[in-house]
Amino acid sequence: MNTNLLLQNLRNVPDFPKPGIQFKDVSTLFKQPECLQEISDELFRLYKDKGITKVVGIESRGFVMGAIIAARLGAGFVMCRKPGKLPAVTRQATYLKEYGTDTIEIHEDAIGSDDVVLLHDDLLATGGSMQAAYELVKQFNPKGIYANFIIELCMEGLDGRHALSPELEMTTLLTLHE
Ligand code: AMP
């Protein structure tokens, strides 16, 4: 994988959405055809032999590459959304955030026990949202669950990797230390 190409095209926005946060803006990756292709090729290489039948994208930046890689793998795509967005019957998981709680939902008929699921999000920070998505998808009792991020943020006070269940096999394309 051409790591430099991705690093050169990823925009850092300081103090967004609040002071002190270094926001990693994947929109500058998505708008470059070469970067989109590079990420898609790398994800395909990583997951083509895993028997993935459903990709679950986490709202909202996880929808972009999630849907692209689902199509390349010949898998289906499932949206994991914030409450009240999905129209039919859902299953939910609630998890602790820095302040208060958050809830995510998946349609009740989106995943079956024959599925092998790849969870995808753009970025791993505290790991809270991915761990909640993992717990939620586990309720569907699929045959296997994998997880992928484009970016893993490794900063003081952030230990997202260790917030995830150890049995969840996960990959990241870029690891950032600042
Ligand atoms: P977490 O649940 O803490 O791992 O947060 C991951 C989610 O929050 C992902 O969906 C990211 O899109 C978003 N996120 C958290 N921190 C950042 C950051 N510094 N830059 C960009 N996105 C972030």
mmCIF file with all atom_site columns, C-alpha atoms and ligand atoms in Angstrom:
data_model
loop_
_atom_site.group_PDB
_atom_site.id
_atom_site.type_symbol
_atom_site.label_atom_id
_atom_site.label_alt_id
_atom_site.label_comp_id
_atom_site.label_asym_id
_atom_site.label_entity_id
_atom_site.label_seq_id
_atom_site.pdbx_PDB_ins_code
_atom_site.Cartn_x
_atom_site.Cartn_y
_atom_site.Cartn_z
_atom_site.occupancy
_atom_site.B_iso_or_equiv
_atom_site.pdbx_formal_charge
_atom_site.auth_seq_id
_atom_site.auth_comp_id
_atom_site.auth_asym_id
_atom_site.auth_atom_id
_atom_site.pdbx_PDB_model_num
ATOM   1   C CA  . MET A 1 1   ? 0.000   0.000   0.000  1.00 0.00 ? 1   MET A CA  1
ATOM   2   C CA  . ASN A 1 2   ? 1.184   3.530   -0.784 1.00 0.00 ? 2   ASN A CA  1
ATOM   3   C CA  . THR A 1 3   ? 1.113   4.886   2.783  1.00 0.00 ? 3   THR A CA  1
ATOM   4   C CA  . ASN A 1 4   ? 2.773   8.156   1.782  1.00 0.00 ? 4   ASN A CA  1
ATOM   5   C CA  . LEU A 1 5   ? 0.096   8.901   -0.796 1.00 0.00 ? 5   LEU A CA  1
ATOM   6   C CA  . LEU A 1 6   ? -2.576  8.578   1.903  1.00 0.00 ? 6   LEU A CA  1
ATOM   7   C CA  . LEU A 1 7   ? -0.612  10.531  4.524  1.00 0.00 ? 7   LEU A CA  1
ATOM   8   C CA  . GLN A 1 8   ? 0.059   13.356  2.054  1.00 0.00 ? 8   GLN A CA  1
ATOM   9   C CA  . ASN A 1 9   ? -3.620  13.680  1.210  1.00 0.00 ? 9   ASN A CA  1
ATOM   10  C CA  . LEU A 1 10  ? -5.099  13.407  4.720  1.00 0.00 ? 10  LEU A CA  1
ATOM   11  C CA  . ARG A 1 11  ? -6.020  16.827  6.116  1.00 0.00 ? 11  ARG A CA  1
ATOM   12  C CA  . ASN A 1 12  ? -5.535  17.645  9.793  1.00 0.00 ? 12  ASN A CA  1
ATOM   13  C CA  . VAL A 1 13  ? -7.899  20.290  11.144 1.00 0.00 ? 13  VAL A CA  1
ATOM   14  C CA  . PRO A 1 14  ? -6.743  21.609  14.537 1.00 0.00 ? 14  PRO A CA  1
ATOM   15  C CA  . ASP A 1 15  ? -9.327  22.463  17.193 1.00 0.00 ? 15  ASP A CA  1
ATOM   16  C CA  . PHE A 1 16  ? -12.307 20.877  15.406 1.00 0.00 ? 16  PHE A CA  1
ATOM   17  C CA  . PRO A 1 17  ? -15.003 20.317  16.613 1.00 0.00 ? 17  PRO A CA  1
ATOM   18  C CA  . LYS A 1 18  ? -13.620 21.770  19.859 1.00 0.00 ? 18  LYS A CA  1
ATOM   19  C CA  . PRO A 1 19  ? -10.308 23.165  21.148 1.00 0.00 ? 19  PRO A CA  1
ATOM   20  C CA  . GLY A 1 20  ? -7.563  20.574  21.551 1.00 0.00 ? 20  GLY A CA  1
ATOM   21  C CA  . ILE A 1 21  ? -8.936  18.041  19.034 1.00 0.00 ? 21  ILE A CA  1
ATOM   22  C CA  . GLN A 1 22  ? -6.799  17.279  15.960 1.00 0.00 ? 22  GLN A CA  1
ATOM   23  C CA  . PHE A 1 23  ? -9.488  16.284  13.490 1.00 0.00 ? 23  PHE A CA  1
ATOM   24  C CA  . LYS A 1 24  ? -8.354  13.835  10.803 1.00 0.00 ? 24  LYS A CA  1
ATOM   25  C CA  . ASP A 1 25  ? -10.386 14.827  7.786  1.00 0.00 ? 25  ASP A CA  1
ATOM   26  C CA  . VAL A 1 26  ? -10.837 11.837  5.475  1.00 0.00 ? 26  VAL A CA  1
ATOM   27  C CA  . SER A 1 27  ? -12.833 13.928  2.979  1.00 0.00 ? 27  SER A CA  1
ATOM   28  C CA  . THR A 1 28  ? -9.490  14.924  1.435  1.00 0.00 ? 28  THR A CA  1
ATOM   29  C CA  . LEU A 1 29  ? -8.721  11.221  0.897  1.00 0.00 ? 29  LEU A CA  1
ATOM   30  C CA  . PHE A 1 30  ? -12.139 10.451  -0.501 1.00 0.00 ? 30  PHE A CA  1
ATOM   31  C CA  . LYS A 1 31  ? -12.026 13.281  -3.044 1.00 0.00 ? 31  LYS A CA  1
ATOM   32  C CA  . GLN A 1 32  ? -8.768  12.001  -4.615 1.00 0.00 ? 32  GLN A CA  1
ATOM   33  C CA  . PRO A 1 33  ? -9.389  9.146   -7.066 1.00 0.00 ? 33  PRO A CA  1
ATOM   34  C CA  . GLU A 1 34  ? -5.927  7.664   -6.417 1.00 0.00 ? 34  GLU A CA  1
ATOM   35  C CA  . CYS A 1 35  ? -6.523  7.566   -2.648 1.00 0.00 ? 35  CYS A CA  1
ATOM   36  C CA  . LEU A 1 36  ? -9.979  6.079   -2.994 1.00 0.00 ? 36  LEU A CA  1
ATOM   37  C CA  . GLN A 1 37  ? -8.536  3.381   -5.248 1.00 0.00 ? 37  GLN A CA  1
ATOM   38  C CA  . GLU A 1 38  ? -5.591  2.756   -2.905 1.00 0.00 ? 38  GLU A CA  1
ATOM   39  C CA  . ILE A 1 39  ? -7.828  2.281   0.148  1.00 0.00 ? 39  ILE A CA  1
ATOM   40  C CA  . SER A 1 40  ? -10.240 0.106   -1.798 1.00 0.00 ? 40  SER A CA  1
ATOM   41  C CA  . ASP A 1 41  ? -7.376  -2.069  -3.143 1.00 0.00 ? 41  ASP A CA  1
ATOM   42  C CA  . GLU A 1 42  ? -5.834  -2.498  0.306  1.00 0.00 ? 42  GLU A CA  1
ATOM   43  C CA  . LEU A 1 43  ? -9.144  -3.419  1.934  1.00 0.00 ? 43  LEU A CA  1
ATOM   44  C CA  . PHE A 1 44  ? -9.830  -5.883  -0.855 1.00 0.00 ? 44  PHE A CA  1
ATOM   45  C CA  . ARG A 1 45  ? -6.391  -7.442  -0.377 1.00 0.00 ? 45  ARG A CA  1
ATOM   46  C CA  . LEU A 1 46  ? -6.960  -7.752  3.403  1.00 0.00 ? 46  LEU A CA  1
ATOM   47  C CA  . TYR A 1 47  ? -10.467 -9.225  3.266  1.00 0.00 ? 47  TYR A CA  1
ATOM   48  C CA  . LYS A 1 48  ? -10.877 -11.039 -0.067 1.00 0.00 ? 48  LYS A CA  1
ATOM   49  C CA  . ASP A 1 49  ? -10.220 -14.462 1.487  1.00 0.00 ? 49  ASP A CA  1
ATOM   50  C CA  . LYS A 1 50  ? -12.217 -14.051 4.717  1.00 0.00 ? 50  LYS A CA  1
ATOM   51  C CA  . GLY A 1 51  ? -15.609 -15.035 3.327  1.00 0.00 ? 51  GLY A CA  1
ATOM   52  C CA  . ILE A 1 52  ? -17.158 -11.678 4.237  1.00 0.00 ? 52  ILE A CA  1
ATOM   53  C CA  . THR A 1 53  ? -20.875 -11.593 3.383  1.00 0.00 ? 53  THR A CA  1
ATOM   54  C CA  . LYS A 1 54  ? -21.869 -8.285  5.082  1.00 0.00 ? 54  LYS A CA  1
ATOM   55  C CA  . VAL A 1 55  ? -19.974 -5.066  5.651  1.00 0.00 ? 55  VAL A CA  1
ATOM   56  C CA  . VAL A 1 56  ? -21.354 -2.891  8.467  1.00 0.00 ? 56  VAL A CA  1
ATOM   57  C CA  . GLY A 1 57  ? -20.461 0.794   8.069  1.00 0.00 ? 57  GLY A CA  1
ATOM   58  C CA  . ILE A 1 58  ? -20.566 3.023   11.145 1.00 0.00 ? 58  ILE A CA  1
ATOM   59  C CA  . GLU A 1 59  ? -22.318 6.390   10.676 1.00 0.00 ? 59  GLU A CA  1
ATOM   60  C CA  . SER A 1 60  ? -21.368 8.388   8.825  1.00 0.00 ? 60  SER A CA  1
ATOM   61  C CA  . ARG A 1 61  ? -17.813 8.364   7.495  1.00 0.00 ? 61  ARG A CA  1
ATOM   62  C CA  . GLY A 1 62  ? -17.808 4.564   7.742  1.00 0.00 ? 62  GLY A CA  1
ATOM   63  C CA  . PHE A 1 63  ? -20.474 4.435   5.031  1.00 0.00 ? 63  PHE A CA  1
ATOM   64  C CA  . VAL A 1 64  ? -18.140 5.602   2.252  1.00 0.00 ? 64  VAL A CA  1
ATOM   65  C CA  . MET A 1 65  ? -15.444 2.924   2.100  1.00 0.00 ? 65  MET A CA  1
ATOM   66  C CA  . GLY A 1 66  ? -17.794 0.427   3.760  1.00 0.00 ? 66  GLY A CA  1
ATOM   67  C CA  . ALA A 1 67  ? -20.109 0.427   0.750  1.00 0.00 ? 67  ALA A CA  1
ATOM   68  C CA  . ILE A 1 68  ? -17.223 0.451   -1.735 1.00 0.00 ? 68  ILE A CA  1
ATOM   69  C CA  . ILE A 1 69  ? -15.487 -2.539  -0.167 1.00 0.00 ? 69  ILE A CA  1
ATOM   70  C CA  . ALA A 1 70  ? -18.788 -4.401  0.214  1.00 0.00 ? 70  ALA A CA  1
ATOM   71  C CA  . ALA A 1 71  ? -19.350 -4.098  -3.547 1.00 0.00 ? 71  ALA A CA  1
ATOM   72  C CA  . ARG A 1 72  ? -15.783 -5.233  -4.309 1.00 0.00 ? 72  ARG A CA  1
ATOM   73  C CA  . LEU A 1 73  ? -16.073 -8.230  -1.978 1.00 0.00 ? 73  LEU A CA  1
ATOM   74  C CA  . GLY A 1 74  ? -19.455 -9.203  -3.418 1.00 0.00 ? 74  GLY A CA  1
ATOM   75  C CA  . ALA A 1 75  ? -20.931 -8.666  0.065  1.00 0.00 ? 75  ALA A CA  1
ATOM   76  C CA  . GLY A 1 76  ? -23.989 -6.747  1.258  1.00 0.00 ? 76  GLY A CA  1
ATOM   77  C CA  . PHE A 1 77  ? -23.766 -3.384  3.036  1.00 0.00 ? 77  PHE A CA  1
ATOM   78  C CA  . VAL A 1 78  ? -25.484 -2.570  6.352  1.00 0.00 ? 78  VAL A CA  1
ATOM   79  C CA  . MET A 1 79  ? -25.781 0.849   7.999  1.00 0.00 ? 79  MET A CA  1
ATOM   80  C CA  . CYS A 1 80  ? -25.090 1.183   11.712 1.00 0.00 ? 80  CYS A CA  1
ATOM   81  C CA  . ARG A 1 81  ? -26.857 4.446   12.594 1.00 0.00 ? 81  ARG A CA  1
ATOM   82  C CA  . LYS A 1 82  ? -27.691 6.873   15.342 1.00 0.00 ? 82  LYS A CA  1
ATOM   83  C CA  . PRO A 1 83  ? -31.124 6.377   16.932 1.00 0.00 ? 83  PRO A CA  1
ATOM   84  C CA  . GLY A 1 84  ? -34.273 7.316   15.050 1.00 0.00 ? 84  GLY A CA  1
ATOM   85  C CA  . LYS A 1 85  ? -32.713 7.239   11.561 1.00 0.00 ? 85  LYS A CA  1
ATOM   86  C CA  . LEU A 1 86  ? -33.547 3.668   10.493 1.00 0.00 ? 86  LEU A CA  1
ATOM   87  C CA  . PRO A 1 87  ? -37.191 3.246   9.485  1.00 0.00 ? 87  PRO A CA  1
ATOM   88  C CA  . ALA A 1 88  ? -37.911 -0.419  10.328 1.00 0.00 ? 88  ALA A CA  1
ATOM   89  C CA  . VAL A 1 89  ? -37.521 -2.506  13.506 1.00 0.00 ? 89  VAL A CA  1
ATOM   90  C CA  . THR A 1 90  ? -34.005 -2.220  14.973 1.00 0.00 ? 90  THR A CA  1
ATOM   91  C CA  . ARG A 1 91  ? -31.677 -3.667  17.572 1.00 0.00 ? 91  ARG A CA  1
ATOM   92  C CA  . GLN A 1 92  ? -29.771 -1.162  19.692 1.00 0.00 ? 92  GLN A CA  1
ATOM   93  C CA  . ALA A 1 93  ? -26.660 -0.871  21.827 1.00 0.00 ? 93  ALA A CA  1
ATOM   94  C CA  . THR A 1 94  ? -25.952 1.957   24.269 1.00 0.00 ? 94  THR A CA  1
ATOM   95  C CA  . TYR A 1 95  ? -22.413 2.817   25.318 1.00 0.00 ? 95  TYR A CA  1
ATOM   96  C CA  . LEU A 1 96  ? -20.595 5.287   27.549 1.00 0.00 ? 96  LEU A CA  1
ATOM   97  C CA  . LYS A 1 97  ? -18.968 8.359   26.021 1.00 0.00 ? 97  LYS A CA  1
ATOM   98  C CA  . GLU A 1 98  ? -16.701 10.895  27.676 1.00 0.00 ? 98  GLU A CA  1
ATOM   99  C CA  . TYR A 1 99  ? -19.845 12.813  28.672 1.00 0.00 ? 99  TYR A CA  1
ATOM   100 C CA  . GLY A 1 100 ? -23.082 10.815  28.867 1.00 0.00 ? 100 GLY A CA  1
ATOM   101 C CA  . THR A 1 101 ? -24.111 7.915   26.651 1.00 0.00 ? 101 THR A CA  1
ATOM   102 C CA  . ASP A 1 102 ? -24.725 7.216   22.969 1.00 0.00 ? 102 ASP A CA  1
ATOM   103 C CA  . THR A 1 103 ? -26.900 4.671   21.193 1.00 0.00 ? 103 THR A CA  1
ATOM   104 C CA  . ILE A 1 104 ? -26.464 2.952   17.813 1.00 0.00 ? 104 ILE A CA  1
ATOM   105 C CA  . GLU A 1 105 ? -28.905 0.856   15.826 1.00 0.00 ? 105 GLU A CA  1
ATOM   106 C CA  . ILE A 1 106 ? -29.004 -1.778  13.084 1.00 0.00 ? 106 ILE A CA  1
ATOM   107 C CA  . HIS A 1 107 ? -32.107 -3.098  11.349 1.00 0.00 ? 107 HIS A CA  1
ATOM   108 C CA  . GLU A 1 108 ? -33.229 -6.324  12.989 1.00 0.00 ? 108 GLU A CA  1
ATOM   109 C CA  . ASP A 1 109 ? -33.271 -8.194  9.658  1.00 0.00 ? 109 ASP A CA  1
ATOM   110 C CA  . ALA A 1 110 ? -29.895 -6.828  8.426  1.00 0.00 ? 110 ALA A CA  1
ATOM   111 C CA  . ILE A 1 111 ? -27.643 -9.682  9.607  1.00 0.00 ? 111 ILE A CA  1
ATOM   112 C CA  . GLY A 1 112 ? -28.198 -13.437 9.884  1.00 0.00 ? 112 GLY A CA  1
ATOM   113 C CA  . SER A 1 113 ? -26.425 -16.295 11.623 1.00 0.00 ? 113 SER A CA  1
ATOM   114 C CA  . ASP A 1 114 ? -24.868 -17.383 8.271  1.00 0.00 ? 114 ASP A CA  1
ATOM   115 C CA  . ASP A 1 115 ? -23.134 -14.047 7.780  1.00 0.00 ? 115 ASP A CA  1
ATOM   116 C CA  . VAL A 1 116 ? -19.455 -13.222 8.179  1.00 0.00 ? 116 VAL A CA  1
ATOM   117 C CA  . VAL A 1 117 ? -19.320 -9.534  9.074  1.00 0.00 ? 117 VAL A CA  1
ATOM   118 C CA  . LEU A 1 118 ? -16.701 -6.855  8.498  1.00 0.00 ? 118 LEU A CA  1
ATOM   119 C CA  . LEU A 1 119 ? -17.231 -3.774  10.680 1.00 0.00 ? 119 LEU A CA  1
ATOM   120 C CA  . HIS A 1 120 ? -15.752 -0.620  9.168  1.00 0.00 ? 120 HIS A CA  1
ATOM   121 C CA  . ASP A 1 121 ? -15.206 2.944   10.395 1.00 0.00 ? 121 ASP A CA  1
ATOM   122 C CA  . ASP A 1 122 ? -12.912 5.729   9.243  1.00 0.00 ? 122 ASP A CA  1
ATOM   123 C CA  . LEU A 1 123 ? -11.044 6.225   12.505 1.00 0.00 ? 123 LEU A CA  1
ATOM   124 C CA  . LEU A 1 124 ? -10.284 4.552   15.835 1.00 0.00 ? 124 LEU A CA  1
ATOM   125 C CA  . ALA A 1 125 ? -10.010 7.006   18.752 1.00 0.00 ? 125 ALA A CA  1
ATOM   126 C CA  . THR A 1 126 ? -11.301 5.738   22.133 1.00 0.00 ? 126 THR A CA  1
ATOM   127 C CA  . GLY A 1 127 ? -12.786 2.614   20.525 1.00 0.00 ? 127 GLY A CA  1
ATOM   128 C CA  . GLY A 1 128 ? -16.172 3.228   22.161 1.00 0.00 ? 128 GLY A CA  1
ATOM   129 C CA  . SER A 1 129 ? -18.230 3.297   18.989 1.00 0.00 ? 129 SER A CA  1
ATOM   130 C CA  . MET A 1 130 ? -16.564 0.239   17.410 1.00 0.00 ? 130 MET A CA  1
ATOM   131 C CA  . GLN A 1 131 ? -16.846 -1.786  20.610 1.00 0.00 ? 131 GLN A CA  1
ATOM   132 C CA  . ALA A 1 132 ? -20.560 -0.909  20.806 1.00 0.00 ? 132 ALA A CA  1
ATOM   133 C CA  . ALA A 1 133 ? -21.026 -1.878  17.139 1.00 0.00 ? 133 ALA A CA  1
ATOM   134 C CA  . TYR A 1 134 ? -19.230 -5.163  17.837 1.00 0.00 ? 134 TYR A CA  1
ATOM   135 C CA  . GLU A 1 135 ? -21.472 -5.905  20.843 1.00 0.00 ? 135 GLU A CA  1
ATOM   136 C CA  . LEU A 1 136 ? -24.530 -5.099  18.749 1.00 0.00 ? 136 LEU A CA  1
ATOM   137 C CA  . VAL A 1 137 ? -23.480 -7.280  15.798 1.00 0.00 ? 137 VAL A CA  1
ATOM   138 C CA  . LYS A 1 138 ? -22.644 -10.155 18.188 1.00 0.00 ? 138 LYS A CA  1
ATOM   139 C CA  . GLN A 1 139 ? -26.337 -10.220 19.192 1.00 0.00 ? 139 GLN A CA  1
ATOM   140 C CA  . PHE A 1 140 ? -27.100 -11.450 15.648 1.00 0.00 ? 140 PHE A CA  1
ATOM   141 C CA  . ASN A 1 141 ? -24.822 -14.448 16.238 1.00 0.00 ? 141 ASN A CA  1
ATOM   142 C CA  . PRO A 1 142 ? -22.958 -14.300 12.893 1.00 0.00 ? 142 PRO A CA  1
ATOM   143 C CA  . LYS A 1 143 ? -20.342 -16.916 11.952 1.00 0.00 ? 143 LYS A CA  1
ATOM   144 C CA  . GLY A 1 144 ? -17.498 -14.364 12.181 1.00 0.00 ? 144 GLY A CA  1
ATOM   145 C CA  . ILE A 1 145 ? -16.812 -10.691 12.901 1.00 0.00 ? 145 ILE A CA  1
ATOM   146 C CA  . TYR A 1 146 ? -13.813 -8.598  11.742 1.00 0.00 ? 146 TYR A CA  1
ATOM   147 C CA  . ALA A 1 147 ? -13.102 -4.896  12.157 1.00 0.00 ? 147 ALA A CA  1
ATOM   148 C CA  . ASN A 1 148 ? -11.229 -2.336  10.087 1.00 0.00 ? 148 ASN A CA  1
ATOM   149 C CA  . PHE A 1 149 ? -10.357 1.362   10.333 1.00 0.00 ? 149 PHE A CA  1
ATOM   150 C CA  . ILE A 1 150 ? -8.623  3.555   7.793  1.00 0.00 ? 150 ILE A CA  1
ATOM   151 C CA  . ILE A 1 151 ? -6.851  5.411   10.643 1.00 0.00 ? 151 ILE A CA  1
ATOM   152 C CA  . GLU A 1 152 ? -5.790  4.454   14.165 1.00 0.00 ? 152 GLU A CA  1
ATOM   153 C CA  . LEU A 1 153 ? -5.076  7.449   16.410 1.00 0.00 ? 153 LEU A CA  1
ATOM   154 C CA  . CYS A 1 154 ? -2.422  6.701   19.015 1.00 0.00 ? 154 CYS A CA  1
ATOM   155 C CA  . MET A 1 155 ? -2.170  9.631   21.396 1.00 0.00 ? 155 MET A CA  1
ATOM   156 C CA  . GLU A 1 156 ? -1.725  10.164  25.071 1.00 0.00 ? 156 GLU A CA  1
ATOM   157 C CA  . GLY A 1 157 ? -4.931  9.244   26.851 1.00 0.00 ? 157 GLY A CA  1
ATOM   158 C CA  . LEU A 1 158 ? -6.256  7.286   23.855 1.00 0.00 ? 158 LEU A CA  1
ATOM   159 C CA  . ASP A 1 159 ? -6.028  3.513   23.890 1.00 0.00 ? 159 ASP A CA  1
ATOM   160 C CA  . GLY A 1 160 ? -8.696  2.517   21.404 1.00 0.00 ? 160 GLY A CA  1
ATOM   161 C CA  . ARG A 1 161 ? -7.030  -0.734  20.410 1.00 0.00 ? 161 ARG A CA  1
ATOM   162 C CA  . HIS A 1 162 ? -7.219  -2.055  23.972 1.00 0.00 ? 162 HIS A CA  1
ATOM   163 C CA  . ALA A 1 163 ? -10.797 -0.869  24.440 1.00 0.00 ? 163 ALA A CA  1
ATOM   164 C CA  . LEU A 1 164 ? -11.848 -3.430  21.813 1.00 0.00 ? 164 LEU A CA  1
ATOM   165 C CA  . SER A 1 165 ? -12.568 -7.051  22.713 1.00 0.00 ? 165 SER A CA  1
ATOM   166 C CA  . PRO A 1 166 ? -9.329  -9.045  22.243 1.00 0.00 ? 166 PRO A CA  1
ATOM   167 C CA  . GLU A 1 167 ? -11.121 -11.692 20.160 1.00 0.00 ? 167 GLU A CA  1
ATOM   168 C CA  . LEU A 1 168 ? -12.090 -9.056  17.564 1.00 0.00 ? 168 LEU A CA  1
ATOM   169 C CA  . GLU A 1 169 ? -9.527  -9.367  14.760 1.00 0.00 ? 169 GLU A CA  1
ATOM   170 C CA  . MET A 1 170 ? -8.886  -5.857  13.514 1.00 0.00 ? 170 MET A CA  1
ATOM   171 C CA  . THR A 1 171 ? -6.743  -4.007  10.961 1.00 0.00 ? 171 THR A CA  1
ATOM   172 C CA  . THR A 1 172 ? -5.893  -0.362  10.375 1.00 0.00 ? 172 THR A CA  1
ATOM   173 C CA  . LEU A 1 173 ? -4.326  1.155   7.260  1.00 0.00 ? 173 LEU A CA  1
ATOM   174 C CA  . LEU A 1 174 ? -2.641  4.183   8.860  1.00 0.00 ? 174 LEU A CA  1
ATOM   175 C CA  . THR A 1 175 ? -1.375  4.664   12.420 1.00 0.00 ? 175 THR A CA  1
ATOM   176 C CA  . LEU A 1 176 ? -1.024  8.299   13.498 1.00 0.00 ? 176 LEU A CA  1
ATOM   177 C CA  . HIS A 1 177 ? 0.843   9.474   16.572 1.00 0.00 ? 177 HIS A CA  1
ATOM   178 C CA  . GLU A 1 178 ? -0.141  13.138  16.473 1.00 0.00 ? 178 GLU A CA  1
HETATM 179 P P1  . AMP B 2 .   ? -14.230 6.548   19.149 1.00 0.00 ? 1   AMP B P1  1
HETATM 180 O O1  . AMP B 2 .   ? -15.573 5.938   19.411 1.00 0.00 ? 1   AMP B O1  1
HETATM 181 O O2  . AMP B 2 .   ? -13.746 7.427   20.269 1.00 0.00 ? 1   AMP B O2  1
HETATM 182 O O3  . AMP B 2 .   ? -13.213 5.526   18.719 1.00 0.00 ? 1   AMP B O3  1
HETATM 183 O O4  . AMP B 2 .   ? -14.415 7.583   17.973 1.00 0.00 ? 1   AMP B O4  1
HETATM 184 C C1  . AMP B 2 .   ? -14.436 7.186   16.658 1.00 0.00 ? 1   AMP B C1  1
HETATM 185 C C2  . AMP B 2 .   ? -15.453 7.967   15.867 1.00 0.00 ? 1   AMP B C2  1
HETATM 186 O O5  . AMP B 2 .   ? -15.354 9.380   16.110 1.00 0.00 ? 1   AMP B O5  1
HETATM 187 C C3  . AMP B 2 .   ? -15.200 7.770   14.400 1.00 0.00 ? 1   AMP B C3  1
HETATM 188 O O6  . AMP B 2 .   ? -16.453 7.557   13.776 1.00 0.00 ? 1   AMP B O6  1
HETATM 189 C C4  . AMP B 2 .   ? -14.538 9.034   13.927 1.00 0.00 ? 1   AMP B C4  1
HETATM 190 O O7  . AMP B 2 .   ? -15.127 9.440   12.723 1.00 0.00 ? 1   AMP B O7  1
HETATM 191 C C5  . AMP B 2 .   ? -14.781 10.074  15.017 1.00 0.00 ? 1   AMP B C5  1
HETATM 192 N N1  . AMP B 2 .   ? -13.543 10.708  15.518 1.00 0.00 ? 1   AMP B N1  1
HETATM 193 C C6  . AMP B 2 .   ? -13.094 10.685  16.794 1.00 0.00 ? 1   AMP B C6  1
HETATM 194 N N2  . AMP B 2 .   ? -11.966 11.394  16.935 1.00 0.00 ? 1   AMP B N2  1
HETATM 195 C C7  . AMP B 2 .   ? -11.664 11.881  15.709 1.00 0.00 ? 1   AMP B C7  1
HETATM 196 C C8  . AMP B 2 .   ? -10.578 12.678  15.175 1.00 0.00 ? 1   AMP B C8  1
HETATM 197 N N3  . AMP B 2 .   ? -9.590  13.145  15.945 1.00 0.00 ? 1   AMP B N3  1
HETATM 198 N N4  . AMP B 2 .   ? -10.598 12.972  13.867 1.00 0.00 ? 1   AMP B N4  1
HETATM 199 C C9  . AMP B 2 .   ? -11.594 12.511  13.064 1.00 0.00 ? 1   AMP B C9  1
HETATM 200 N N5  . AMP B 2 .   ? -12.630 11.759  13.494 1.00 0.00 ? 1   AMP B N5  1
HETATM 201 C C10 . AMP B 2 .   ? -12.679 11.447  14.805 1.00 0.00 ? 1   AMP B C10 1
#
